[in-house]
Amino acid sequence: MIHKFLRAVGFSKYKNNHDVLPLLNMLLQEVGSVVLIQDEGVVNGQFSKDFGDGVGVSVYGDFTENDVFHPEYYFPYNNRGMEVSGEVLTVTRFADKNAYCAMCEEPSFGVSLIFYVINGLEYARKNDSMKEPPKIKGASLSALSVSGKVIMPVMQQEKELAVIKASHSEQRRLMEAAKNGDSSALEDLAMQDMRLANVIGERSAHEDIYSIVSTSFMPFGLESDQYTIIGIIEECEIIKNSLTDEEMYRMIVQCNDVRFSIVINSQDLIGIPEPGRRFKGEIWMQGVIAFE
């Protein structure tokens, strides 16, 4: 089955497994990086190759007794992530494959952020070689998208921006206090939500919702690491797939005071991305975890 986000890194013409197999074979012959781990006598490997600036494909599998590599699954990646301040709480293995997702406590979102771990086999290798799970000091976030559009910014005065920034700081403080068991902080957060709901309800009667909500971040679909977002574009560049010559946009997007990198095929983005405008779309959140 073709990976949904393969087209995000410049492989939009690859429609089925018959098209992908030559790509994976070429990747194994011209590999860029390799991670190997031995698990109960079986050698597992993750082979990765960039097909552009920081974007590429990884294939995971194991070796047979005759040292023949047997691919199990593959995934596209964007490893030019932005460092986040939130603490990585847990790293969990998927039930059906040797891949990992991580949960990051990011106060700015108000929810725990879940992302697919690009360097999951590196985590597995460290985990197997140590008596205790490896200590994680941070993570950098990136994303892939196959559907998005550019929308215009919300015009805000400097005074309004200062109020919003102060509000975000206060919300982070309250969330931290609530996490530590402060009941009054929980009540304050509940009151904030009620006031916000009332304001949105009043303004939505005569305003477009995109003029009220400047950024948003919500889980999307059944996958825990996929989200629908509205974020402010801070930077944008065009990168090209070295094999297919397809062009992609890489954008640095700020959403609820959190910055991360998004790559999307230029064919899948409606509008011209420029700093100050906003990106609205569906993303697959990825990340690279850093170890102490």
mmCIF file of C-alpha atoms in Angstrom:
data_model
loop_
_atom_site.group_PDB
_atom_site.id
_atom_site.type_symbol
_atom_site.label_atom_id
_atom_site.label_comp_id
_atom_site.label_asym_id
_atom_site.label_seq_id
_atom_site.Cartn_x
_atom_site.Cartn_y
_atom_site.Cartn_z
ATOM 1 C CA MET A 1 0.000 0.000 0.000
ATOM 2 C CA ILE A 2 1.391 3.384 -1.020
ATOM 3 C CA HIS A 3 2.302 5.722 1.831
ATOM 4 C CA LYS A 4 -0.137 8.626 1.974
ATOM 5 C CA PHE A 5 2.591 11.227 2.582
ATOM 6 C CA LEU A 6 5.093 9.974 -0.030
ATOM 7 C CA ARG A 7 3.921 12.638 -2.475
ATOM 8 C CA ALA A 8 4.804 15.339 0.075
ATOM 9 C CA VAL A 9 8.539 14.722 -0.540
ATOM 10 C CA GLY A 10 8.244 14.860 -4.329
ATOM 11 C CA PHE A 11 6.950 11.432 -5.382
ATOM 12 C CA SER A 12 3.421 12.333 -6.521
ATOM 13 C CA LYS A 13 3.608 10.048 -9.594
ATOM 14 C CA TYR A 14 4.224 6.937 -7.488
ATOM 15 C CA LYS A 15 0.744 5.447 -7.302
ATOM 16 C CA ASN A 16 1.220 1.817 -6.162
ATOM 17 C CA ASN A 17 3.710 -0.688 -4.733
ATOM 18 C CA HIS A 18 4.907 -1.605 -8.219
ATOM 19 C CA ASP A 19 6.151 1.989 -8.619
ATOM 20 C CA VAL A 20 7.701 2.137 -5.139
ATOM 21 C CA LEU A 21 9.752 -1.093 -5.241
ATOM 22 C CA PRO A 22 12.394 0.277 -7.676
ATOM 23 C CA LEU A 23 12.672 3.366 -5.467
ATOM 24 C CA LEU A 24 13.322 1.257 -2.355
ATOM 25 C CA ASN A 25 15.845 -0.924 -4.222
ATOM 26 C CA MET A 26 17.716 2.175 -5.382
ATOM 27 C CA LEU A 27 17.624 3.554 -1.818
ATOM 28 C CA LEU A 28 19.256 0.358 -0.511
ATOM 29 C CA GLN A 29 21.995 0.568 -3.134
ATOM 30 C CA GLU A 30 22.678 4.288 -2.716
ATOM 31 C CA VAL A 31 21.950 4.569 0.979
ATOM 32 C CA GLY A 32 22.755 7.813 2.788
ATOM 33 C CA SER A 33 22.637 6.634 6.418
ATOM 34 C CA VAL A 34 22.194 3.303 8.200
ATOM 35 C CA VAL A 35 21.132 2.338 11.731
ATOM 36 C CA LEU A 36 21.466 -1.324 12.746
ATOM 37 C CA ILE A 37 20.261 -3.109 15.870
ATOM 38 C CA GLN A 38 20.384 -6.760 16.921
ATOM 39 C CA ASP A 39 17.249 -8.026 18.649
ATOM 40 C CA GLU A 40 17.170 -11.636 19.889
ATOM 41 C CA GLY A 41 19.625 -12.728 17.237
ATOM 42 C CA VAL A 42 17.868 -10.874 14.401
ATOM 43 C CA VAL A 43 19.596 -7.874 12.807
ATOM 44 C CA ASN A 44 17.199 -5.020 12.025
ATOM 45 C CA GLY A 45 18.148 -2.052 9.924
ATOM 46 C CA GLN A 46 16.862 1.379 8.939
ATOM 47 C CA PHE A 47 18.243 2.746 5.668
ATOM 48 C CA SER A 48 17.635 6.392 4.763
ATOM 49 C CA LYS A 49 18.381 8.544 1.754
ATOM 50 C CA ASP A 50 17.772 12.254 1.163
ATOM 51 C CA PHE A 51 16.167 13.233 -2.124
ATOM 52 C CA GLY A 52 16.356 16.927 -1.340
ATOM 53 C CA ASP A 53 17.517 19.242 1.411
ATOM 54 C CA GLY A 54 16.572 17.216 4.499
ATOM 55 C CA VAL A 55 13.679 15.357 2.856
ATOM 56 C CA GLY A 56 13.793 11.720 1.864
ATOM 57 C CA VAL A 57 12.665 8.172 2.489
ATOM 58 C CA SER A 58 13.578 5.592 5.150
ATOM 59 C CA VAL A 59 13.047 1.856 4.791
ATOM 60 C CA TYR A 60 13.023 -0.532 7.750
ATOM 61 C CA GLY A 61 13.472 -4.302 7.727
ATOM 62 C CA ASP A 62 15.577 -7.215 8.894
ATOM 63 C CA PHE A 63 18.291 -9.469 7.516
ATOM 64 C CA THR A 64 17.768 -13.159 6.774
ATOM 65 C CA GLU A 65 20.337 -15.838 7.628
ATOM 66 C CA ASN A 66 21.940 -15.287 4.208
ATOM 67 C CA ASP A 67 22.392 -11.556 4.929
ATOM 68 C CA VAL A 68 19.602 -10.641 2.538
ATOM 69 C CA PHE A 69 17.671 -7.542 3.599
ATOM 70 C CA HIS A 70 13.904 -7.992 3.806
ATOM 71 C CA PRO A 71 12.017 -4.631 3.774
ATOM 72 C CA GLU A 72 9.094 -4.419 6.210
ATOM 73 C CA TYR A 73 7.874 -0.830 5.814
ATOM 74 C CA TYR A 74 9.025 2.588 4.635
ATOM 75 C CA PHE A 75 8.152 6.203 5.421
ATOM 76 C CA PRO A 76 8.953 9.657 3.994
ATOM 77 C CA TYR A 77 10.520 12.225 6.297
ATOM 78 C CA ASN A 78 11.380 15.875 6.767
ATOM 79 C CA ASN A 79 14.228 16.071 9.256
ATOM 80 C CA ARG A 80 14.789 19.829 9.239
ATOM 81 C CA GLY A 81 12.818 20.316 12.438
ATOM 82 C CA MET A 82 12.552 23.174 14.901
ATOM 83 C CA GLU A 83 13.463 22.614 18.538
ATOM 84 C CA VAL A 84 10.554 22.712 20.984
ATOM 85 C CA SER A 85 10.569 23.721 24.622
ATOM 86 C CA GLY A 86 8.142 21.040 25.779
ATOM 87 C CA GLU A 87 9.339 17.983 27.657
ATOM 88 C CA VAL A 88 9.221 14.584 25.928
ATOM 89 C CA LEU A 89 7.294 12.443 28.401
ATOM 90 C CA THR A 90 7.083 8.999 26.820
ATOM 91 C CA VAL A 91 8.246 7.072 23.758
ATOM 92 C CA THR A 92 6.010 4.165 22.745
ATOM 93 C CA ARG A 93 6.477 1.412 20.203
ATOM 94 C CA PHE A 94 3.732 0.710 17.668
ATOM 95 C CA ALA A 95 1.979 -2.622 18.147
ATOM 96 C CA ASP A 96 2.429 -3.849 14.566
ATOM 97 C CA LYS A 97 5.934 -2.664 13.650
ATOM 98 C CA ASN A 98 9.271 -1.627 15.099
ATOM 99 C CA ALA A 99 8.497 2.092 14.942
ATOM 100 C CA TYR A 100 7.927 4.652 17.676
ATOM 101 C CA CYS A 101 5.812 7.658 18.540
ATOM 102 C CA ALA A 102 6.539 10.149 21.305
ATOM 103 C CA MET A 103 4.373 12.358 23.477
ATOM 104 C CA CYS A 104 5.554 15.876 24.220
ATOM 105 C CA GLU A 105 4.061 18.096 26.920
ATOM 106 C CA GLU A 106 3.709 21.453 25.175
ATOM 107 C CA PRO A 107 1.835 23.990 27.365
ATOM 108 C CA SER A 108 1.130 26.331 24.452
ATOM 109 C CA PHE A 109 -1.168 23.763 22.830
ATOM 110 C CA GLY A 110 -3.029 22.818 25.994
ATOM 111 C CA VAL A 111 -2.800 19.157 24.946
ATOM 112 C CA SER A 112 -0.056 16.561 24.787
ATOM 113 C CA LEU A 113 1.521 16.603 21.346
ATOM 114 C CA ILE A 114 2.110 13.177 19.745
ATOM 115 C CA PHE A 115 4.580 12.787 16.891
ATOM 116 C CA TYR A 116 6.167 10.002 14.847
ATOM 117 C CA VAL A 117 9.824 9.474 15.806
ATOM 118 C CA ILE A 118 12.057 9.651 12.721
ATOM 119 C CA ASN A 119 15.076 8.235 14.597
ATOM 120 C CA GLY A 120 13.068 5.514 16.337
ATOM 121 C CA LEU A 121 15.565 2.730 15.672
ATOM 122 C CA GLU A 122 18.296 4.833 17.267
ATOM 123 C CA TYR A 123 16.096 5.045 20.369
ATOM 124 C CA ALA A 124 15.566 1.253 20.258
ATOM 125 C CA ARG A 125 19.316 0.642 20.034
ATOM 126 C CA LYS A 126 20.048 2.880 23.016
ATOM 127 C CA ASN A 127 17.144 1.365 24.936
ATOM 128 C CA ASP A 128 18.469 -2.183 24.420
ATOM 129 C CA SER A 129 22.032 -1.283 25.351
ATOM 130 C CA MET A 130 21.136 0.418 28.666
ATOM 131 C CA LYS A 131 19.648 -0.914 31.889
ATOM 132 C CA GLU A 132 17.210 2.005 31.977
ATOM 133 C CA PRO A 133 15.428 3.820 29.130
ATOM 134 C CA PRO A 134 17.671 6.505 27.582
ATOM 135 C CA LYS A 135 17.205 10.017 28.930
ATOM 136 C CA ILE A 136 15.769 12.409 26.374
ATOM 137 C CA LYS A 137 16.796 16.050 26.551
ATOM 138 C CA GLY A 138 14.553 17.435 23.822
ATOM 139 C CA ALA A 139 13.026 17.108 20.380
ATOM 140 C CA SER A 140 12.773 18.986 17.113
ATOM 141 C CA LEU A 141 9.453 18.972 15.265
ATOM 142 C CA SER A 142 8.716 18.799 11.562
ATOM 143 C CA ALA A 143 5.741 17.775 9.459
ATOM 144 C CA LEU A 144 4.589 16.622 6.044
ATOM 145 C CA SER A 145 1.380 17.687 4.367
ATOM 146 C CA VAL A 146 -0.562 16.585 1.299
ATOM 147 C CA SER A 147 -3.360 19.131 1.519
ATOM 148 C CA GLY A 148 -3.150 22.812 2.342
ATOM 149 C CA LYS A 149 -4.018 26.345 1.361
ATOM 150 C CA VAL A 150 -2.636 29.785 2.016
ATOM 151 C CA ILE A 151 -4.985 32.251 3.703
ATOM 152 C CA MET A 152 -4.478 35.905 4.465
ATOM 153 C CA PRO A 153 -3.263 37.104 7.863
ATOM 154 C CA VAL A 154 -5.334 38.674 10.619
ATOM 155 C CA MET A 155 -4.454 42.348 10.875
ATOM 156 C CA GLN A 156 -3.495 43.098 14.476
ATOM 157 C CA GLN A 157 -2.085 46.186 16.171
ATOM 158 C CA GLU A 158 1.059 45.971 18.306
ATOM 159 C CA LYS A 159 -1.057 46.533 21.414
ATOM 160 C CA GLU A 160 -3.257 43.537 20.499
ATOM 161 C CA LEU A 161 -0.206 41.356 19.886
ATOM 162 C CA ALA A 162 1.202 42.307 23.300
ATOM 163 C CA VAL A 163 -2.075 41.328 24.962
ATOM 164 C CA ILE A 164 -2.117 37.980 23.131
ATOM 165 C CA LYS A 165 1.480 37.278 24.131
ATOM 166 C CA ALA A 166 0.733 38.065 27.771
ATOM 167 C CA SER A 167 -2.368 35.851 27.616
ATOM 168 C CA HIS A 168 -0.324 32.919 26.284
ATOM 169 C CA SER A 169 2.261 33.367 29.036
ATOM 170 C CA GLU A 170 -0.467 33.409 31.679
ATOM 171 C CA GLN A 171 -2.072 30.300 30.187
ATOM 172 C CA ARG A 172 1.236 28.420 30.273
ATOM 173 C CA ARG A 173 1.705 29.441 33.905
ATOM 174 C CA LEU A 174 -1.780 28.247 34.842
ATOM 175 C CA MET A 175 -1.321 24.941 33.030
ATOM 176 C CA GLU A 176 1.940 24.323 34.825
ATOM 177 C CA ALA A 177 0.292 25.116 38.154
ATOM 178 C CA ALA A 178 -2.697 22.885 37.352
ATOM 179 C CA LYS A 179 -0.352 20.032 36.462
ATOM 180 C CA ASN A 180 1.180 20.388 39.920
ATOM 181 C CA GLY A 181 -2.234 20.065 41.579
ATOM 182 C CA ASP A 182 -3.285 23.711 41.996
ATOM 183 C CA SER A 183 -7.115 23.599 42.027
ATOM 184 C CA SER A 184 -7.470 27.390 41.679
ATOM 185 C CA ALA A 185 -5.424 27.238 38.466
ATOM 186 C CA LEU A 186 -7.864 24.645 37.093
ATOM 187 C CA GLU A 187 -10.765 26.959 37.900
ATOM 188 C CA ASP A 188 -9.019 29.900 36.212
ATOM 189 C CA LEU A 189 -8.399 27.814 33.075
ATOM 190 C CA ALA A 190 -12.060 26.779 32.995
ATOM 191 C CA MET A 191 -13.121 30.427 33.292
ATOM 192 C CA GLN A 192 -10.757 31.403 30.491
ATOM 193 C CA ASP A 193 -12.302 28.744 28.225
ATOM 194 C CA MET A 194 -15.802 29.974 29.010
ATOM 195 C CA ARG A 195 -14.917 33.609 28.285
ATOM 196 C CA LEU A 196 -13.209 32.596 25.038
ATOM 197 C CA ALA A 197 -16.232 30.546 23.936
ATOM 198 C CA ASN A 198 -18.524 33.501 24.633
ATOM 199 C CA VAL A 199 -16.334 35.914 22.655
ATOM 200 C CA ILE A 200 -16.132 33.531 19.676
ATOM 201 C CA GLY A 201 -19.895 32.983 19.801
ATOM 202 C CA GLU A 202 -20.620 36.715 19.757
ATOM 203 C CA ARG A 203 -18.123 37.601 17.023
ATOM 204 C CA SER A 204 -18.934 34.629 14.760
ATOM 205 C CA ALA A 205 -22.436 36.049 14.254
ATOM 206 C CA HIS A 206 -21.026 38.876 12.110
ATOM 207 C CA GLU A 207 -17.383 37.904 11.382
ATOM 208 C CA ASP A 208 -15.630 35.183 9.414
ATOM 209 C CA ILE A 209 -14.137 32.527 11.702
ATOM 210 C CA TYR A 210 -10.661 32.973 10.152
ATOM 211 C CA SER A 211 -10.628 36.621 11.241
ATOM 212 C CA ILE A 212 -11.333 35.560 14.833
ATOM 213 C CA VAL A 213 -8.987 32.572 15.131
ATOM 214 C CA SER A 214 -5.472 33.481 13.993
ATOM 215 C CA THR A 215 -3.917 30.061 14.724
ATOM 216 C CA SER A 216 -5.290 26.675 15.742
ATOM 217 C CA PHE A 217 -4.077 23.131 16.330
ATOM 218 C CA MET A 218 -6.445 20.144 16.488
ATOM 219 C CA PRO A 219 -6.100 16.342 16.204
ATOM 220 C CA PHE A 220 -7.319 15.049 12.862
ATOM 221 C CA GLY A 221 -8.751 11.651 11.935
ATOM 222 C CA LEU A 222 -7.974 8.345 13.615
ATOM 223 C CA GLU A 223 -4.175 8.680 13.642
ATOM 224 C CA SER A 224 -2.832 10.176 16.864
ATOM 225 C CA ASP A 225 0.063 11.981 15.122
ATOM 226 C CA GLN A 226 -2.002 13.791 12.482
ATOM 227 C CA TYR A 227 -3.455 17.271 12.973
ATOM 228 C CA THR A 228 -5.291 20.041 11.205
ATOM 229 C CA ILE A 229 -3.703 23.431 11.797
ATOM 230 C CA ILE A 230 -3.787 27.115 11.024
ATOM 231 C CA GLY A 231 -0.358 28.668 11.488
ATOM 232 C CA ILE A 232 1.508 31.840 10.596
ATOM 233 C CA ILE A 233 4.178 31.407 7.917
ATOM 234 C CA GLU A 234 7.463 32.889 9.148
ATOM 235 C CA GLU A 235 9.823 31.596 6.446
ATOM 236 C CA CYS A 236 9.419 29.751 3.150
ATOM 237 C CA GLU A 237 11.786 28.186 0.623
ATOM 238 C CA ILE A 238 11.454 26.009 -2.481
ATOM 239 C CA ILE A 239 13.305 22.691 -2.509
ATOM 240 C CA LYS A 240 13.481 20.184 -5.352
ATOM 241 C CA ASN A 241 13.420 16.391 -5.377
ATOM 242 C CA SER A 242 16.725 15.300 -6.933
ATOM 243 C CA LEU A 243 15.154 12.235 -8.572
ATOM 244 C CA THR A 244 11.791 13.504 -9.857
ATOM 245 C CA ASP A 245 12.513 17.269 -10.108
ATOM 246 C CA GLU A 246 9.216 17.972 -8.341
ATOM 247 C CA GLU A 247 9.177 21.169 -6.311
ATOM 248 C CA MET A 248 8.196 21.371 -2.661
ATOM 249 C CA TYR A 249 7.649 24.219 -0.243
ATOM 250 C CA ARG A 250 9.323 24.100 3.144
ATOM 251 C CA MET A 251 7.701 26.549 5.540
ATOM 252 C CA ILE A 252 8.544 27.522 9.090
ATOM 253 C CA VAL A 253 5.123 27.886 10.674
ATOM 254 C CA GLN A 254 4.251 29.339 14.078
ATOM 255 C CA CYS A 255 1.159 27.915 15.721
ATOM 256 C CA ASN A 256 0.168 28.814 19.304
ATOM 257 C CA ASP A 257 3.747 30.036 19.952
ATOM 258 C CA VAL A 258 5.252 26.725 18.775
ATOM 259 C CA ARG A 259 7.390 26.716 15.606
ATOM 260 C CA PHE A 260 7.896 23.727 13.318
ATOM 261 C CA SER A 261 8.843 22.968 9.738
ATOM 262 C CA ILE A 262 6.280 21.784 7.159
ATOM 263 C CA VAL A 263 7.060 20.317 3.732
ATOM 264 C CA ILE A 264 4.328 20.093 1.099
ATOM 265 C CA ASN A 265 4.410 19.312 -2.617
ATOM 266 C CA SER A 266 3.789 22.509 -4.576
ATOM 267 C CA GLN A 267 0.978 20.709 -6.453
ATOM 268 C CA ASP A 268 -0.909 20.200 -3.170
ATOM 269 C CA LEU A 269 -0.791 23.786 -1.907
ATOM 270 C CA ILE A 270 -3.400 26.333 -3.000
ATOM 271 C CA GLY A 271 -1.977 29.850 -2.985
ATOM 272 C CA ILE A 272 1.478 31.393 -2.749
ATOM 273 C CA PRO A 273 3.165 31.015 0.677
ATOM 274 C CA GLU A 274 4.872 34.168 1.891
ATOM 275 C CA PRO A 275 5.981 35.309 5.357
ATOM 276 C CA GLY A 276 3.064 36.851 7.242
ATOM 277 C CA ARG A 277 0.405 34.821 5.469
ATOM 278 C CA ARG A 278 -1.128 31.747 7.075
ATOM 279 C CA PHE A 279 -1.071 28.052 6.238
ATOM 280 C CA LYS A 280 -4.219 26.000 6.751
ATOM 281 C CA GLY A 281 -4.013 22.254 6.216
ATOM 282 C CA GLU A 282 -3.604 18.721 7.440
ATOM 283 C CA ILE A 283 -0.197 17.556 8.651
ATOM 284 C CA TRP A 284 1.595 14.409 9.786
ATOM 285 C CA MET A 285 3.726 15.466 12.737
ATOM 286 C CA GLN A 286 7.236 14.017 12.914
ATOM 287 C CA GLY A 287 10.200 14.616 15.156
ATOM 288 C CA VAL A 288 13.780 13.758 15.984
ATOM 289 C CA ILE A 289 14.493 13.137 19.649
ATOM 290 C CA ALA A 290 17.813 14.147 21.191
ATOM 291 C CA PHE A 291 19.488 12.107 23.926
ATOM 292 C CA GLU A 292 21.506 13.221 26.916
#
